[in-house]
Short mmCIF file of C-alpha atoms in Angstrom, two decimals:
data_model
loop_
_atom_site.label_atom_id
_atom_site.label_comp_id
_atom_site.label_asym_id
_atom_site.label_seq_id
_atom_site.Cartn_x
_atom_site.Cartn_y
_atom_site.Cartn_z
CA MET A 26 22.57 -58.67 22.88
CA ALA A 27 25.22 -57.44 25.34
CA ASP A 28 26.76 -55.39 22.53
CA ASP A 29 23.40 -53.71 21.87
CA ILE A 30 23.07 -52.71 25.52
CA GLU A 31 26.59 -51.31 25.51
CA GLU A 32 25.79 -49.37 22.35
CA VAL A 33 22.98 -47.35 23.97
CA ASN A 34 25.05 -46.91 27.11
CA SER A 35 27.45 -44.65 25.24
CA PHE A 36 27.11 -41.40 23.29
CA LYS A 37 29.16 -42.94 20.50
CA GLY A 38 26.65 -45.78 20.30
CA LEU A 39 23.87 -43.20 19.76
CA GLY A 40 25.69 -41.84 16.72
CA ILE A 41 27.44 -38.83 18.29
CA CYS A 42 30.76 -37.97 16.60
CA ASP A 43 34.13 -38.36 18.36
CA GLN A 44 34.67 -34.61 18.94
CA LEU A 45 31.36 -34.28 20.80
CA VAL A 46 31.82 -37.59 22.65
CA GLU A 47 35.07 -36.12 23.99
CA ALA A 48 33.22 -32.94 25.03
CA CYS A 49 30.66 -35.08 26.91
CA GLU A 50 33.49 -36.87 28.73
CA ASN A 51 35.04 -33.52 29.69
CA LEU A 52 31.70 -32.52 31.25
CA GLY A 53 31.60 -35.80 33.18
CA TRP A 54 28.78 -37.25 31.09
CA LYS A 55 29.71 -40.92 31.05
CA THR A 56 26.44 -42.46 29.88
CA PRO A 57 23.44 -40.87 28.15
CA SER A 58 20.25 -40.30 30.17
CA LYS A 59 16.95 -41.91 29.22
CA ILE A 60 15.67 -38.87 27.29
CA GLN A 61 19.02 -38.64 25.45
CA VAL A 62 18.90 -42.34 24.49
CA GLU A 63 15.33 -41.91 23.19
CA ALA A 64 15.72 -38.52 21.47
CA ILE A 65 19.22 -38.34 19.94
CA PRO A 66 18.88 -41.10 17.27
CA HIS A 67 15.62 -39.56 15.95
CA ALA A 68 17.15 -36.08 15.99
CA LEU A 69 20.20 -37.28 14.04
CA GLU A 70 17.80 -38.69 11.43
CA GLY A 71 16.40 -35.17 10.96
CA LYS A 72 13.03 -35.69 12.68
CA ASP A 73 11.06 -33.09 14.62
CA LEU A 74 10.76 -33.97 18.31
CA ILE A 75 8.40 -33.60 21.23
CA GLY A 76 10.30 -34.64 24.35
CA LEU A 77 8.50 -35.15 27.65
CA ALA A 78 10.88 -35.81 30.50
CA GLN A 79 11.22 -35.19 34.21
CA THR A 80 13.09 -32.05 35.08
CA GLY A 81 16.77 -32.79 35.71
CA SER A 82 16.80 -35.60 33.16
CA GLY A 83 19.30 -34.20 30.66
CA LYS A 84 16.92 -32.49 28.21
CA THR A 85 19.46 -29.82 27.20
CA GLY A 86 21.97 -32.45 26.09
CA ALA A 87 19.21 -34.24 24.17
CA PHE A 88 18.76 -31.28 21.83
CA ALA A 89 22.19 -29.60 22.04
CA LEU A 90 24.22 -32.61 20.84
CA PRO A 91 22.24 -33.24 17.60
CA ILE A 92 22.26 -29.50 16.83
CA LEU A 93 26.04 -29.24 17.32
CA GLN A 94 26.62 -32.35 15.19
CA ALA A 95 24.52 -30.86 12.37
CA LEU A 96 26.42 -27.55 12.76
CA LEU A 97 29.73 -29.40 12.32
CA ASP A 98 28.47 -30.83 9.02
CA ALA A 99 27.26 -27.46 7.70
CA PRO A 100 28.66 -24.47 9.65
CA GLN A 101 26.73 -21.19 9.40
CA ALA A 102 25.77 -18.20 11.53
CA PHE A 103 22.36 -18.17 13.26
CA PHE A 104 22.10 -21.93 12.83
CA ALA A 105 19.86 -22.58 15.84
CA CYS A 106 17.59 -20.63 18.17
CA VAL A 107 16.56 -21.88 21.62
CA LEU A 108 13.79 -20.19 23.60
CA SER A 109 13.40 -20.41 27.37
CA PRO A 110 10.83 -18.87 29.75
CA THR A 111 13.43 -17.54 32.22
CA ARG A 112 16.68 -15.60 31.98
CA GLU A 113 18.59 -18.00 34.23
CA LEU A 114 17.59 -21.03 32.19
CA ALA A 115 18.58 -19.25 28.95
CA ILE A 116 22.02 -18.46 30.39
CA GLN A 117 22.40 -22.04 31.58
CA ILE A 118 21.45 -23.50 28.16
CA ALA A 119 23.99 -21.22 26.44
CA GLU A 120 26.67 -22.30 28.92
CA GLN A 121 25.97 -25.93 28.08
CA PHE A 122 26.17 -25.26 24.33
CA GLU A 123 29.47 -23.45 24.83
CA ALA A 124 30.87 -26.23 27.04
CA LEU A 125 29.89 -28.94 24.54
CA GLY A 126 31.09 -26.86 21.59
CA SER A 127 34.29 -25.47 23.16
CA GLY A 128 36.52 -27.78 21.11
CA ILE A 129 34.86 -26.86 17.82
CA GLY A 130 34.68 -23.08 18.23
CA VAL A 131 30.94 -22.67 18.78
CA LYS A 132 29.78 -19.09 19.42
CA CYS A 133 26.59 -18.32 21.38
CA ALA A 134 24.62 -15.14 22.05
CA VAL A 135 22.22 -14.82 24.98
CA LEU A 136 19.28 -12.45 24.50
CA VAL A 137 17.43 -11.85 27.78
CA GLY A 138 15.81 -8.92 29.56
CA GLY A 139 17.51 -7.06 32.40
CA VAL A 140 20.75 -6.76 30.40
CA ASP A 141 21.87 -3.85 28.20
CA MET A 142 20.59 -4.34 24.62
CA MET A 143 23.70 -2.77 23.13
CA GLN A 144 25.95 -5.51 24.57
CA GLN A 145 23.65 -8.07 22.98
CA THR A 146 23.65 -6.19 19.66
CA ILE A 147 27.46 -6.36 19.64
CA ALA A 148 27.27 -10.12 20.33
CA LEU A 149 24.83 -10.54 17.40
CA ALA A 150 27.15 -8.55 15.11
CA LYS A 151 29.74 -11.31 15.65
CA ARG A 152 27.27 -13.67 13.94
CA PRO A 153 27.01 -16.45 16.53
CA HIS A 154 26.01 -19.99 15.60
CA ILE A 155 23.50 -20.39 18.45
CA VAL A 156 21.05 -17.79 19.81
CA VAL A 157 19.46 -18.53 23.19
CA GLY A 158 16.93 -16.17 24.66
CA THR A 159 13.61 -15.28 26.21
CA PRO A 160 10.81 -14.56 23.70
CA GLY A 161 10.26 -10.85 24.45
CA ARG A 162 13.92 -9.85 24.15
CA LEU A 163 14.39 -11.93 20.98
CA VAL A 164 11.43 -10.08 19.39
CA ASP A 165 13.00 -6.75 20.46
CA HIS A 166 16.18 -7.61 18.56
CA LEU A 167 14.35 -8.99 15.52
CA SER A 168 12.44 -5.68 15.34
CA ASN A 169 15.21 -3.22 16.22
CA THR A 170 18.69 -4.67 15.58
CA ARG A 171 19.88 -3.91 12.07
CA GLY A 172 21.32 -6.84 10.16
CA PHE A 173 19.89 -9.47 12.52
CA SER A 174 17.41 -11.99 11.23
CA LEU A 175 16.66 -15.68 11.59
CA ARG A 176 15.73 -16.22 7.92
CA ALA A 177 18.44 -18.88 7.52
CA LEU A 178 17.59 -20.70 10.77
CA LYS A 179 17.92 -24.50 10.65
CA TYR A 180 16.89 -25.52 14.21
CA PHE A 181 14.25 -24.03 16.52
CA VAL A 182 13.88 -25.28 20.12
CA LEU A 183 11.26 -24.47 22.75
CA ASP A 184 12.51 -25.56 26.17
CA GLU A 185 9.98 -25.70 29.03
CA ALA A 186 7.40 -25.39 26.23
CA ASP A 187 4.37 -25.63 28.52
CA ARG A 188 5.34 -22.37 30.21
CA LEU A 189 6.40 -20.67 26.97
CA LEU A 190 2.83 -21.11 25.74
CA ASN A 191 1.34 -19.06 28.60
CA GLU A 192 -0.40 -15.81 27.72
CA GLU A 193 2.63 -13.69 28.68
CA PHE A 194 4.69 -15.24 25.86
CA GLU A 195 2.01 -16.14 23.30
CA LYS A 196 2.22 -12.96 21.21
CA SER A 197 6.04 -13.05 21.06
CA ILE A 198 6.09 -16.75 20.08
CA ASP A 199 3.63 -16.04 17.24
CA GLU A 200 5.80 -13.16 15.99
CA ILE A 201 8.92 -15.37 16.02
CA LEU A 202 7.16 -18.21 14.20
CA ASN A 203 6.16 -15.73 11.48
CA VAL A 204 9.76 -14.72 10.66
CA ILE A 205 11.63 -18.04 10.80
CA PRO A 206 11.74 -20.48 7.87
CA ARG A 207 9.08 -23.17 7.56
CA GLU A 208 11.79 -25.56 6.38
CA ARG A 209 13.53 -26.23 9.68
CA ARG A 210 13.85 -28.79 12.44
CA THR A 211 11.71 -28.05 15.51
CA TYR A 212 12.23 -29.53 18.98
CA LEU A 213 9.69 -29.03 21.72
CA PHE A 214 10.76 -30.09 25.24
CA SER A 215 8.67 -30.02 28.38
CA ALA A 216 8.23 -31.79 31.71
CA THR A 217 4.45 -31.67 31.27
CA MET A 218 2.17 -32.04 28.23
CA THR A 219 -0.60 -29.44 28.26
CA LYS A 220 -3.36 -28.65 25.78
CA LYS A 221 -1.36 -25.64 24.62
CA VAL A 222 1.71 -27.79 23.94
CA HIS A 223 -0.55 -30.10 21.92
CA LYS A 224 -1.89 -27.09 19.99
CA LEU A 225 1.62 -25.84 19.19
CA GLN A 226 2.61 -29.33 18.10
CA ARG A 227 -0.04 -29.11 15.35
CA ALA A 228 1.00 -25.58 14.42
CA CYS A 229 4.74 -25.88 13.89
CA LEU A 230 5.98 -29.47 13.86
CA ARG A 231 6.00 -31.84 10.91
CA ASN A 232 5.35 -35.51 11.71
CA PRO A 233 7.13 -35.22 15.05
CA VAL A 234 8.43 -38.17 17.02
CA LYS A 235 6.96 -38.05 20.53
CA ILE A 236 9.28 -39.26 23.27
CA GLU A 237 8.09 -39.81 26.83
CA ALA A 238 10.93 -40.52 29.21
CA ALA A 239 8.51 -40.15 32.11
CA SER A 240 4.84 -40.63 32.85
CA LYS A 241 2.71 -37.55 32.19
CA TYR A 242 3.14 -35.98 35.63
CA SER A 243 5.66 -37.76 37.79
CA THR A 244 8.46 -37.31 40.25
CA VAL A 245 11.64 -39.38 40.32
CA ASP A 246 11.88 -42.51 42.48
CA THR A 247 14.93 -41.21 44.38
CA LEU A 248 12.85 -38.32 45.81
CA LYS A 249 11.47 -38.76 49.35
CA GLN A 250 8.26 -36.68 49.53
CA GLN A 251 6.45 -35.71 52.74
CA TYR A 252 3.83 -33.22 53.92
CA ARG A 253 3.00 -31.63 57.26
CA PHE A 254 -0.34 -30.01 58.14
CA VAL A 255 0.44 -26.92 60.22
CA PRO A 256 -1.70 -24.07 61.60
CA ALA A 257 -0.85 -20.97 59.56
CA LYS A 258 0.36 -19.09 62.64
CA TYR A 259 3.04 -21.74 63.30
CA LYS A 260 4.26 -22.20 59.72
CA ASP A 261 7.42 -20.13 60.23
CA CYS A 262 8.23 -22.17 63.34
CA TYR A 263 7.98 -25.42 61.40
CA LEU A 264 10.17 -24.01 58.62
CA VAL A 265 12.90 -23.01 61.09
CA TYR A 266 12.61 -26.38 62.86
CA ILE A 267 13.06 -28.38 59.62
CA LEU A 268 15.96 -26.22 58.41
CA THR A 269 17.65 -26.55 61.81
CA GLU A 270 17.13 -30.33 61.86
CA MET A 271 18.70 -30.50 58.38
CA SER A 272 21.32 -27.84 59.11
CA GLY A 273 24.04 -29.44 56.98
CA SER A 274 21.80 -29.61 53.91
CA THR A 275 21.51 -27.37 50.86
CA SER A 276 17.86 -26.33 50.68
CA MET A 277 15.48 -24.42 48.40
CA VAL A 278 12.38 -22.91 50.03
CA PHE A 279 9.53 -21.98 47.66
CA THR A 280 7.13 -19.14 48.43
CA ARG A 281 4.25 -17.61 46.52
CA THR A 282 5.39 -13.97 46.38
CA ARG A 283 8.62 -12.03 46.05
CA GLU A 284 7.79 -10.11 49.25
CA THR A 285 7.75 -13.33 51.24
CA THR A 286 11.14 -14.40 49.84
CA ARG A 287 12.77 -11.29 51.21
CA PHE A 288 10.96 -11.39 54.54
CA LEU A 289 11.74 -15.07 55.17
CA ALA A 290 15.40 -14.59 54.22
CA LEU A 291 15.67 -11.80 56.80
CA VAL A 292 13.90 -13.89 59.47
CA LEU A 293 16.21 -16.85 58.89
CA ARG A 294 19.37 -14.71 58.80
CA ASN A 295 18.40 -13.11 62.12
CA LEU A 296 18.28 -16.65 63.52
CA GLY A 297 21.78 -17.42 62.26
CA LEU A 298 20.78 -19.42 59.16
CA ARG A 299 22.55 -18.68 55.84
CA ALA A 300 19.59 -17.75 53.63
CA ILE A 301 19.40 -15.65 50.46
CA PRO A 302 16.32 -14.60 48.43
CA ILE A 303 15.77 -14.76 44.66
CA SER A 304 12.67 -13.61 42.76
CA GLY A 305 11.64 -12.37 39.33
CA GLN A 306 11.51 -8.74 40.43
CA MET A 307 15.19 -8.56 41.37
CA SER A 308 17.58 -7.08 38.83
CA GLN A 309 19.36 -9.62 36.65
CA SER A 310 22.71 -8.98 38.33
CA ASN A 311 21.15 -9.45 41.80
CA ARG A 312 19.46 -12.68 40.72
CA LEU A 313 22.66 -14.11 39.27
CA GLY A 314 24.61 -12.92 42.31
CA ALA A 315 22.22 -14.72 44.68
CA LEU A 316 22.30 -17.85 42.53
CA ASN A 317 26.10 -17.86 42.42
CA LYS A 318 26.36 -17.47 46.22
CA PHE A 319 24.04 -20.43 46.60
CA LYS A 320 25.91 -22.54 44.04
CA ALA A 321 29.24 -21.68 45.67
CA GLY A 322 27.96 -22.69 49.12
CA GLU A 323 28.26 -19.23 50.71
CA CYS A 324 24.54 -19.54 51.50
CA ASN A 325 22.96 -22.97 51.86
CA ILE A 326 19.30 -21.86 51.84
CA LEU A 327 17.76 -20.27 48.74
CA ILE A 328 14.35 -18.66 49.33
CA CYS A 329 12.64 -18.33 45.96
CA THR A 330 9.48 -17.87 43.96
CA ASP A 331 8.59 -20.12 41.02
CA VAL A 332 11.14 -18.22 38.89
CA ALA A 333 13.65 -20.77 40.25
CA SER A 334 11.47 -23.85 39.86
CA ARG A 335 12.24 -24.50 36.21
CA GLY A 336 15.40 -25.58 34.53
CA LEU A 337 17.94 -24.29 37.03
CA ASP A 338 20.47 -27.06 37.42
CA ILE A 339 21.88 -26.73 40.92
CA PRO A 340 23.09 -30.29 41.42
CA SER A 341 23.82 -30.10 45.12
CA VAL A 342 20.27 -29.38 46.39
CA ASP A 343 19.41 -31.87 49.18
CA MET A 344 15.97 -30.60 50.14
CA VAL A 345 13.05 -28.63 48.72
CA ILE A 346 10.51 -27.10 51.13
CA ASN A 347 7.16 -25.86 49.84
CA TYR A 348 6.58 -23.06 52.36
CA ASP A 349 3.60 -21.96 50.24
CA ILE A 350 1.70 -24.69 48.38
CA PRO A 351 1.46 -23.78 44.65
CA SER A 352 -2.09 -23.07 43.43
CA ASN A 353 -1.19 -24.78 40.14
CA SER A 354 -0.36 -28.38 41.04
CA LYS A 355 1.93 -28.79 38.00
CA ASP A 356 4.27 -26.24 39.58
CA TYR A 357 4.81 -28.77 42.39
CA ILE A 358 6.45 -31.16 39.87
CA HIS A 359 8.88 -28.43 38.75
CA ARG A 360 9.69 -27.28 42.29
CA VAL A 361 10.50 -30.70 43.73
CA GLY A 362 12.48 -31.47 40.56
CA ARG A 363 15.21 -29.15 41.89
CA THR A 364 16.39 -32.02 44.10
CA ALA A 365 17.02 -35.74 43.46
CA ARG A 366 18.52 -34.89 40.08
CA ALA A 367 20.56 -37.17 37.82
CA GLY A 368 20.08 -40.25 39.99
CA ARG A 369 20.84 -38.59 43.34
CA SER A 370 18.45 -38.80 46.30
CA GLY A 371 16.60 -35.83 47.78
CA VAL A 372 13.83 -34.74 50.15
CA ALA A 373 10.74 -32.60 49.47
CA ILE A 374 8.60 -31.40 52.38
CA SER A 375 5.34 -29.48 51.89
CA LEU A 376 4.00 -27.31 54.73
CA VAL A 377 0.22 -27.22 54.30
CA ASN A 378 -1.90 -24.77 56.29
CA GLN A 379 -5.68 -24.77 56.63
CA TYR A 380 -6.12 -22.46 53.64
CA GLU A 381 -4.05 -24.56 51.27
CA LEU A 382 -5.58 -27.98 51.86
CA GLU A 383 -7.54 -28.00 48.59
CA TRP A 384 -4.41 -27.21 46.57
CA TYR A 385 -2.46 -29.94 48.35
CA ILE A 386 -5.18 -32.53 47.59
CA GLN A 387 -4.90 -31.58 43.89
CA ILE A 388 -1.14 -32.26 44.03
CA GLU A 389 -1.69 -35.75 45.45
CA LYS A 390 -4.23 -36.44 42.71
CA LEU A 391 -1.78 -35.28 40.05
CA ILE A 392 1.17 -37.40 41.21
CA LYS A 393 -1.16 -40.31 42.11
CA LYS A 394 0.47 -40.71 45.53
CA LYS A 395 -0.61 -40.30 49.15
CA LEU A 396 2.44 -38.82 50.81
CA PRO A 397 3.60 -39.74 54.33
CA GLU A 398 3.55 -37.10 57.06
CA TYR A 399 6.76 -35.40 58.15
CA PRO A 400 7.37 -36.56 61.74
CA ALA A 401 7.76 -33.81 64.35
CA GLN A 402 6.51 -33.24 67.91
CA GLU A 403 4.60 -29.95 67.93
CA GLU A 404 5.64 -29.19 71.52
CA GLU A 405 9.28 -29.43 70.39
CA VAL A 406 8.66 -27.21 67.35
CA LEU A 407 6.91 -24.55 69.46
CA LEU A 408 9.95 -24.19 71.72
CA LEU A 409 11.21 -22.01 68.84
CA LEU A 410 8.11 -19.76 68.82
CA GLU A 411 9.44 -16.91 70.96
CA ARG A 412 12.72 -16.64 69.02
CA VAL A 413 10.96 -16.86 65.64
CA ASN A 414 8.41 -14.17 66.57
CA GLU A 415 11.19 -11.87 67.78
CA SER A 416 13.09 -12.41 64.52
CA LYS A 417 9.93 -11.63 62.52
CA ARG A 418 9.44 -8.39 64.49
CA ILE A 419 13.04 -7.30 63.78
CA SER A 420 12.70 -8.24 60.10
CA LEU A 421 9.52 -6.19 59.67
CA MET A 422 11.26 -3.20 61.26
CA LYS A 423 14.19 -3.55 58.83
CA ILE A 424 11.82 -3.68 55.86
CA LYS A 425 9.96 -0.58 57.03
CA GLU A 426 13.21 1.30 57.66
CA SER A 427 14.46 0.52 54.15
CA GLY A 428 11.21 1.73 52.58
CA GLY A 429 10.29 -1.83 51.68
CA THR A 430 6.59 -1.18 52.20
CA LYS A 431 6.55 0.92 49.02
CA LYS A 432 6.54 -0.84 45.70
CA ARG A 433 9.43 0.36 43.59
CA LYS A 434 8.87 1.18 39.96
CA GLY A 435 10.20 -1.56 37.75
CA GLY A 436 10.86 -3.79 40.76
CA GLY A 437 14.60 -3.52 40.24
CA ASP A 438 15.62 -4.76 43.66
CA ASP A 439 14.80 -7.52 46.04
CA ASP A 440 12.95 -5.04 48.27
CA GLY A 441 9.19 -5.26 48.36
CA GLU A 442 6.17 -4.84 50.59
CA GLU A 443 5.63 -7.39 53.35
CA ILE A 444 2.34 -9.25 53.34
CA ASP A 445 0.25 -10.56 56.17
CA ARG A 446 1.51 -14.14 56.33
CA TYR A 447 -1.67 -15.41 57.83
CA LYS A 448 -4.36 -14.24 55.44
CA ALA A 449 -6.01 -16.94 53.39
CA PRO A 450 -4.78 -17.07 49.76
CA LYS A 451 -7.33 -15.54 47.40
CA ASN A 452 -8.11 -18.82 45.66
CA GLY A 453 -7.50 -21.23 48.55
CA LYS A 454 -10.31 -22.98 50.36
CA SER A 455 -10.28 -23.38 54.10
CA SER A 456 -11.01 -26.85 55.42
CA LYS A 457 -13.77 -26.94 58.03
CA LYS A 458 -11.68 -29.07 60.35
CA PHE A 459 -7.93 -28.97 60.72
CA LYS A 460 -6.88 -32.51 61.45
CA LYS A 461 -4.80 -35.42 60.22
CA ARG A 462 -6.40 -37.41 57.48
#
């Protein structure tokens, strides 16, 4: 019995070959995660997979290792294609493939928007083994890049599949499915199982093995979750108070719009806090630059929209703050999954104003938990009010001076129009009374 336990506590015991076991060790992967233990043996047997696992649980390794092992047995160009909903996640997946395959000469190409197509065409001409990309850019290359096709593809992976099946990607996914071979292995990975994921399962998987390394919608046990009801006009004060109280921490602050990310970053910087914004409308180089500064510790507060809530593995995040409550409660799972990763502990604090109460109640229903309240004396928090308001005034002036009130075509920068922070969200419902439950 002890031998059996030891077997599943090692990559070798799961059937991974010595070369890849060594690569895992070089990456510091000592023991396989739960999703890897469940998924890898089935994948090595040649089965299609549906993997449901909490974000930060090692999903990439669960599909990358079996693919690389199969590639070793039968090397060929364009062996596998992995699709991701965001550029950053695609880049990260490719980096993991390259790190795991560095000892066996694996070549990857990353096909994402915001980067010159010609550079990517040159990468494809080198006939890489693994193609990782976002759906729209992959379709662009399949349509326009001479000599590139996926007709010989052996493995097809949809990572963060629930989001890939949104309307924005649906047409591209259909086009890709029409030009890849029916005889292939298909892996579908997601933190949440939606009706669309179920529909795709019927459309493109053959007798898949379904693996659930987590309950349907759950957060990890090492995550300390709290909320705080705050009047909308004092929300910025509470944010500054929490960040100051946790000044040594690495934090991600989630907002609803790209305009708010920029505005909040300016407000916090004026108050001496090291904040940097990231949103989907920034150019790719700006997004990666911001992410790298955050990863390197130059800035310890990342202000972001939901573009950063999925798949970005930033292991050192101590705290997630929901400055704006997400209208889709499943997005809460992805946001708070940026902390307490790979067995570490973490804190998630949600600031809930009177317009967001209904959305917050939906989150508690989804995770089946009543969260404790974040403890703070309001009189103490409001000592910051004058300084915060002055910082907001200066930040608005800076935005106006830089032309930030005009929307730029193509949204190539992190500039954007500032919004009235205290209007009710379009879909939010105001509670009649603002009080503790």
